[in-house]
Coordinates of C-alpha atoms in Angstrom, one line a residue:
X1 CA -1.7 16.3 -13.3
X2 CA -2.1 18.4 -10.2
X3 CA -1.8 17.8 -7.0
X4 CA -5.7 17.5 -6.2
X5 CA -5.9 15.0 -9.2
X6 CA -3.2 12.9 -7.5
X7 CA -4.5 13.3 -4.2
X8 CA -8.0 12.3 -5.2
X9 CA -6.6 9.3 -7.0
X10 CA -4.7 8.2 -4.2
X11 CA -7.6 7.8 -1.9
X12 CA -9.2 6.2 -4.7
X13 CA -7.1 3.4 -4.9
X14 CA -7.0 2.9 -1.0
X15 CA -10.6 3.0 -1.1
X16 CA -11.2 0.5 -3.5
X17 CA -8.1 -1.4 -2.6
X18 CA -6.8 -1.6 -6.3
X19 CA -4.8 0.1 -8.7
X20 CA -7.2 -1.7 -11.4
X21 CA -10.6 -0.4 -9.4
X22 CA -8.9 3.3 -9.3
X23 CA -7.9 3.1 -13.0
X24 CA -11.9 2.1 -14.1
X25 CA -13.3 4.9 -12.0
X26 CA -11.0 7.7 -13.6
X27 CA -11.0 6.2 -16.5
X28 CA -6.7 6.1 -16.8
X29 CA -5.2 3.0 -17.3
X30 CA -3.6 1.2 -13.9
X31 CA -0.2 1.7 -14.5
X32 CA -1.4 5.4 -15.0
X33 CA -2.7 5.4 -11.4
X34 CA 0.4 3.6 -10.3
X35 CA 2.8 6.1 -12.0
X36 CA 0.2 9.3 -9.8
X37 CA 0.7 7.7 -6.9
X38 CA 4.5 7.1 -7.4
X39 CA 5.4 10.7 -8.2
X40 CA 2.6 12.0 -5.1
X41 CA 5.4 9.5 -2.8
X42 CA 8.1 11.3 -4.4
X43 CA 7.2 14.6 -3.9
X44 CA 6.1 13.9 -0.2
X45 CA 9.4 12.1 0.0
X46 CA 7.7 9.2 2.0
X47 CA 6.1 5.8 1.1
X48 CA 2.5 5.6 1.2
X49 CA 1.3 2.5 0.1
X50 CA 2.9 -1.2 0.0
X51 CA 2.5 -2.6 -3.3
X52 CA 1.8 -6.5 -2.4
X53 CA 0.3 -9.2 -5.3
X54 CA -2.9 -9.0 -3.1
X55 CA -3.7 -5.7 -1.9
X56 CA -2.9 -2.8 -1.4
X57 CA -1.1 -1.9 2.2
X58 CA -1.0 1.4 4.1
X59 CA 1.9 2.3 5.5
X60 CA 2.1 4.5 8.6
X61 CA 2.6 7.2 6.7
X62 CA -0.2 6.3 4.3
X63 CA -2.5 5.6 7.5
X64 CA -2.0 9.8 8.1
X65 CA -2.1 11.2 4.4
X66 CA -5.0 9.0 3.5
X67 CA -7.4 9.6 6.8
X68 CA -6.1 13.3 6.2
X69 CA -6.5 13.8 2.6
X70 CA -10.2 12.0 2.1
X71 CA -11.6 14.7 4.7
X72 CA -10.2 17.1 2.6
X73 CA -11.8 15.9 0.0
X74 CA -15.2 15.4 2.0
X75 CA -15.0 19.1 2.9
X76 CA -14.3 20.4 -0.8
X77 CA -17.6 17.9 -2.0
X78 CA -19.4 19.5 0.7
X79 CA -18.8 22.7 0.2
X80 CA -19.3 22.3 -3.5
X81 CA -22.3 21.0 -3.2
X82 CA -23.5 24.1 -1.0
X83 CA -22.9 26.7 -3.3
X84 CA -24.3 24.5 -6.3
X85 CA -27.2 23.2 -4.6
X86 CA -30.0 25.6 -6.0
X87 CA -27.9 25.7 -9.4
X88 CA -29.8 22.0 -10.9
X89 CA -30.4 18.8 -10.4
X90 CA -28.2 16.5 -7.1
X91 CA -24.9 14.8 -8.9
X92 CA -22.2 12.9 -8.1
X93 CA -20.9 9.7 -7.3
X94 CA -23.2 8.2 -4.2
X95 CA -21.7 5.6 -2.1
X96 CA -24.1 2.9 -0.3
X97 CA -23.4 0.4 1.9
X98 CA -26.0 -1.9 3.2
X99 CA -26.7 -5.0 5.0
X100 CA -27.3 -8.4 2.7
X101 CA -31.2 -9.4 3.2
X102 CA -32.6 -5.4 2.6
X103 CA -29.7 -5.0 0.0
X104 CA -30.3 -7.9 -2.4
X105 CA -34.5 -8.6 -1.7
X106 CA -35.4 -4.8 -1.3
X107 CA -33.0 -1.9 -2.4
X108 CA -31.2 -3.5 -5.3
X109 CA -34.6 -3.6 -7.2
X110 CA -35.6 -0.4 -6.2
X111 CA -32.1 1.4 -7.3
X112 CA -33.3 1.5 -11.2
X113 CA -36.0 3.9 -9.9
X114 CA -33.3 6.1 -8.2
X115 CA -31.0 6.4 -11.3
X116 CA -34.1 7.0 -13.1
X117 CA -35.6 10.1 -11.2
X118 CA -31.8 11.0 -10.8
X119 CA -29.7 10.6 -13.7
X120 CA -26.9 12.7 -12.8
X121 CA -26.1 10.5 -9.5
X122 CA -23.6 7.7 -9.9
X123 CA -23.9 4.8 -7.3
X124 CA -21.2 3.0 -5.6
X125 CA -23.2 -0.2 -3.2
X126 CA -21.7 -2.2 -1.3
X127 CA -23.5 -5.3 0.1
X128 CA -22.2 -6.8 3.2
X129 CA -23.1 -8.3 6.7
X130 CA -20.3 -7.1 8.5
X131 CA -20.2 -4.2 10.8
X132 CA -18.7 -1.4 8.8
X133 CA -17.4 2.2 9.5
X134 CA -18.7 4.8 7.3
X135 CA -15.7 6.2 7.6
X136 CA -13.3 3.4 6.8
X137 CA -15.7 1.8 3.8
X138 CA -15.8 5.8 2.1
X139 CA -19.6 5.1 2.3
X140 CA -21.7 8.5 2.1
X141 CA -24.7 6.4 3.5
X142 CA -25.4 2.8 4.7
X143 CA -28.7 0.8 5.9
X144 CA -28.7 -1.4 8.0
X145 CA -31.2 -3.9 10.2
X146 CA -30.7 -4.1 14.0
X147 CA -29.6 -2.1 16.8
X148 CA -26.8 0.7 15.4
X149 CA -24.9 1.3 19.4
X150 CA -23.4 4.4 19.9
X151 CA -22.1 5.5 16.6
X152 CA -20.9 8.9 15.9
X153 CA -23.7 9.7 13.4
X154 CA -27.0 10.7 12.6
X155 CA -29.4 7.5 12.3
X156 CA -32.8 7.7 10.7
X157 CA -35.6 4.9 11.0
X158 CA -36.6 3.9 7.9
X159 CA -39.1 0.6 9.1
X160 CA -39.2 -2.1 11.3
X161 CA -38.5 -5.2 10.1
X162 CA -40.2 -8.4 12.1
X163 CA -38.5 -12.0 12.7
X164 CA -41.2 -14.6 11.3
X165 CA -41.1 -18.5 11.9
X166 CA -41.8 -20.8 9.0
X167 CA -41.5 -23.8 7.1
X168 CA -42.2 -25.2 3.3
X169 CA -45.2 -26.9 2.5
X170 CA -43.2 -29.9 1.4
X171 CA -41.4 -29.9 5.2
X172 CA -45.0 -29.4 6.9
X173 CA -47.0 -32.1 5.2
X174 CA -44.1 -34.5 5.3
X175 CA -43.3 -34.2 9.1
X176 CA -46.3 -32.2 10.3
X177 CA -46.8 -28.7 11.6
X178 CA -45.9 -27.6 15.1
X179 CA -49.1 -26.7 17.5
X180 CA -47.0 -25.0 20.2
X181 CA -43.2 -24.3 20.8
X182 CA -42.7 -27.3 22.6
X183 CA -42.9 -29.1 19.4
X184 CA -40.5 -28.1 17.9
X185 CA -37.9 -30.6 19.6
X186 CA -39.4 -32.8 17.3
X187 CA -38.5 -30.6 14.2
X188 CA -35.2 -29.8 11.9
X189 CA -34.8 -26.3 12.2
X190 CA -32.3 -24.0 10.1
X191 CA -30.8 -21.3 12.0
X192 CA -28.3 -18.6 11.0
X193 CA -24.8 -19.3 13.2
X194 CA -23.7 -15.7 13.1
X195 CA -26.5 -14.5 15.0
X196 CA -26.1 -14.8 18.9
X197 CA -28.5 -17.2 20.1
X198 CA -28.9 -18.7 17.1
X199 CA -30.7 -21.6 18.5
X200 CA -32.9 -19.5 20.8
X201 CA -36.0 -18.6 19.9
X202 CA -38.5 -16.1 22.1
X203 CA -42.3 -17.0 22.1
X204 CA -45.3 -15.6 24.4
X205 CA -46.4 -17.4 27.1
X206 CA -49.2 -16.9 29.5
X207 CA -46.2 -15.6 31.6
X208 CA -45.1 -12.9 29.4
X209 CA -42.2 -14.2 27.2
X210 CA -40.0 -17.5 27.1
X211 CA -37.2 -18.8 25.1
X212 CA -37.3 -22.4 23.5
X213 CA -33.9 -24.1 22.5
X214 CA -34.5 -25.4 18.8
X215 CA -32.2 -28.3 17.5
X216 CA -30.1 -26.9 14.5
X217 CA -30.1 -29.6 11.9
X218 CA -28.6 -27.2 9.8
X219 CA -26.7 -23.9 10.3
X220 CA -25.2 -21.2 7.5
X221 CA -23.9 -17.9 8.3
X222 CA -25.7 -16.7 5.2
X223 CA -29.1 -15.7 5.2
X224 CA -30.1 -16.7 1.6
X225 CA -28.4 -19.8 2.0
X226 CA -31.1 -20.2 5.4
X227 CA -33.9 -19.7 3.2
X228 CA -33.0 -21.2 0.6
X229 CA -32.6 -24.5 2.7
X230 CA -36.0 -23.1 3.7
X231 CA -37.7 -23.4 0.5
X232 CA -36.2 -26.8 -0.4
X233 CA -37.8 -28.8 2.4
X234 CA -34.8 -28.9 4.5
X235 CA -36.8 -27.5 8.1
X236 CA -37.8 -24.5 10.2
X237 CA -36.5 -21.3 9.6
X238 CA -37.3 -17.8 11.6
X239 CA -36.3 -14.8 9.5
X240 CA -37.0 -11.5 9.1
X241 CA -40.0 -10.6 7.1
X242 CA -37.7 -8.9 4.7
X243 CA -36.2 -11.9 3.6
X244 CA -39.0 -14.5 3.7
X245 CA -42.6 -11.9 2.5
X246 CA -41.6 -12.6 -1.3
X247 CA -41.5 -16.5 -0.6
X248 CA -44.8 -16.6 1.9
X249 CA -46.4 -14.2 -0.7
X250 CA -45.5 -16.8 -3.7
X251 CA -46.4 -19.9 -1.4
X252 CA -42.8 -21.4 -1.1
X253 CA -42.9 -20.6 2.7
X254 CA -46.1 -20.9 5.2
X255 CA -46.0 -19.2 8.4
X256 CA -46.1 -21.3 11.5
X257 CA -46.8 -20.7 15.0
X258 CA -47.3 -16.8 14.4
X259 CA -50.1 -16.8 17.0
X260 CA -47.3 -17.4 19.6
X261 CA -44.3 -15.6 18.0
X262 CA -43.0 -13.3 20.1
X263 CA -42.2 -10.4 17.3
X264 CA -39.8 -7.7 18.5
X265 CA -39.4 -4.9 16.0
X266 CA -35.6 -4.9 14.6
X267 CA -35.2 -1.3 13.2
X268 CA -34.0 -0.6 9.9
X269 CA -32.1 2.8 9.7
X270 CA -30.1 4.9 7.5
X271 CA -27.1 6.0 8.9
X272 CA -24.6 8.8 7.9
X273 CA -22.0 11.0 9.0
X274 CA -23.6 14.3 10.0
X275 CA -22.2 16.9 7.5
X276 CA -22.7 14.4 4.3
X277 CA -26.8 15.4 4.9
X278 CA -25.7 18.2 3.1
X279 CA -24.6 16.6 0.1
X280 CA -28.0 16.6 -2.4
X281 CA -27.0 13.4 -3.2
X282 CA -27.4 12.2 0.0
X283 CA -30.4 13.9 0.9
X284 CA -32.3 12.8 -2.2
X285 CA -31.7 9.0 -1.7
X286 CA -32.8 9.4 1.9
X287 CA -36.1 10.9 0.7
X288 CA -36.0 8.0 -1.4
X289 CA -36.0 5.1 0.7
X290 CA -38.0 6.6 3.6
X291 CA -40.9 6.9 0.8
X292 CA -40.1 3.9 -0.5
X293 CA -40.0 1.4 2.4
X294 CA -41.2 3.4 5.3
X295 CA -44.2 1.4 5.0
X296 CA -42.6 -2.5 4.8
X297 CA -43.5 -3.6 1.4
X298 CA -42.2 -6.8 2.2
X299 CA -44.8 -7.4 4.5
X300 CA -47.3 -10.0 3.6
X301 CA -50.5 -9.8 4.4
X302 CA -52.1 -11.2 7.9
X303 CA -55.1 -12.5 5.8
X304 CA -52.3 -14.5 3.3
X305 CA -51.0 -18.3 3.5
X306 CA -50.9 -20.0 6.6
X307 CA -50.4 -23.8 7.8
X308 CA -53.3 -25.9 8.4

């Protein structure tokens, strides 16, 4: 094979951070990939990659080729996809990386829809709550909820997403529903422990804004775990309406206190690398989930349950 081939199957590997992964996506078998890689260290004379039982491990060397070789191969998809672009239909291998609540309650069902209008697009997600590099996760787009910083990219509003306090039914008529923020000393709430001020919650006062301490009778640093705990009686939860409109809207969650919430829009945003808008690809999926969700779906209705 040539010396693209190998190159493109080297970054492959690092990227996936298998042999095995590599193998699936070319469709070679591993030790195929293993023997590429082998003779692309030969003929560069250097090692590249540590072969460990775990993972696979860079080595300097590997560092340089492999943050050198994937813009290479950036710049050739780029500029392929520039002179093909009025030739048919976007193609390709897309790679998404998105945060866990929008990920699994919002995009995930929506992706069949995307494959569908787009069937010569491929998708790579990646679901995760950490903060990621586009660069270092080979992702040609990710979504994510929250402030971005200063990030060297282009970042595109999709929707705001809005933190919303609530409770089961079961919870409420077993220990009673909180009148004002003040009672909720008396309440087990849920909180999620990798958020900062995770037992600090903001609420409108005649004064402007204040911050009540909740007691955290239980804490996860998953958010489906929070809401499952949620739905099962276990206490108070405040979530963002992403994560908790499908229970509210199916009754397994009442919203409490909202008249009092103090609801500061967290952005949801797409966020790429400036020259991957080029890619059709790209382009089409951001068309997609601006239509799709620019509008909150997840939102339940004002008019919909409430406690008594």
């Amino acid at each position: 094979m040539d010396r693209d081939t190998s190159m493109r199957v080297f970054v492959r590997a690092v990227e996936r951070g298998s042999f095995s992964a590599a193998a699936r996506d070319f469709g070679h078998t591993p030790s195929a990939v293993s023997k590429l890689v082998t003779r692309l260290e030969d003929r560069l004379g250097v090692r590249l990659i540590r072969r460990t039982t775990r993972r696979l491990a860079l080595t300097p060397e590997g560092e340089i080729y492999f943050a050198r070789a994937r813009a290479i191969l950036n710049d050739i998809e780029e500029a392929e996809a520039e002179v093909t672009r009025a030739r048919g239909a976007p193609r390709g291998r897309l790679r998404i990386n998105s945060g866990t609540a929008f990920g699994l309650h919002q995009l995930t069902p929506a992706l069949p829809d995307f494959l569908a209008r787009y069937p010569e697009i491929d998708i790579d997600l990646s679901i995760t709550d950490r903060i990621v590099d586009l660069m270092e996760e080979s992702a040609d787009i990710a979504v994510r909820s929250g402030p971005i910083g200063n990030v060297p990219h282009i970042v595109r509003k999709i929707a705001d997403l809005e933190r919303v306090i609530c409770a089961a039914p079961a919870y409420l008529a077993r220990r009673g529903t909180p009148r004002s923020p003040a009672d909720l000393a008396r309440h087990d709430c849920i909180v999620i422990s990798a958020q900062t001020g995770l037992n600090r919650w903001p609420f409108r006062t005649r004064a402007g804004v204040d911050v009540f301490e909740v007691r955290p009778r239980a804490s996860t640093d998953d958010v489906e775990a929070a809401v499952r705990l949620a739905t099962e009686g276990a206490g108070i939860v405040r979530l963002a309406d992403v994560v908790v409109g499908g229970p509210i809207r199916r009754g397994e969650l009442v919203p409490i206190l909202a008249d009092v919430n103090y609801v500061e829009p967290l952005p949801l945003s797409a966020v790429y690398a400036a020259g991957r808008h080029r890619l059709p690809k790209v382009r089409v999926f951001l068309e997609f989930v601006i239509a799709r969700f620019s509008h909150a779906p997840w939102r339940f209705e004002p008019g919909g349950p409430k406690a008594s």
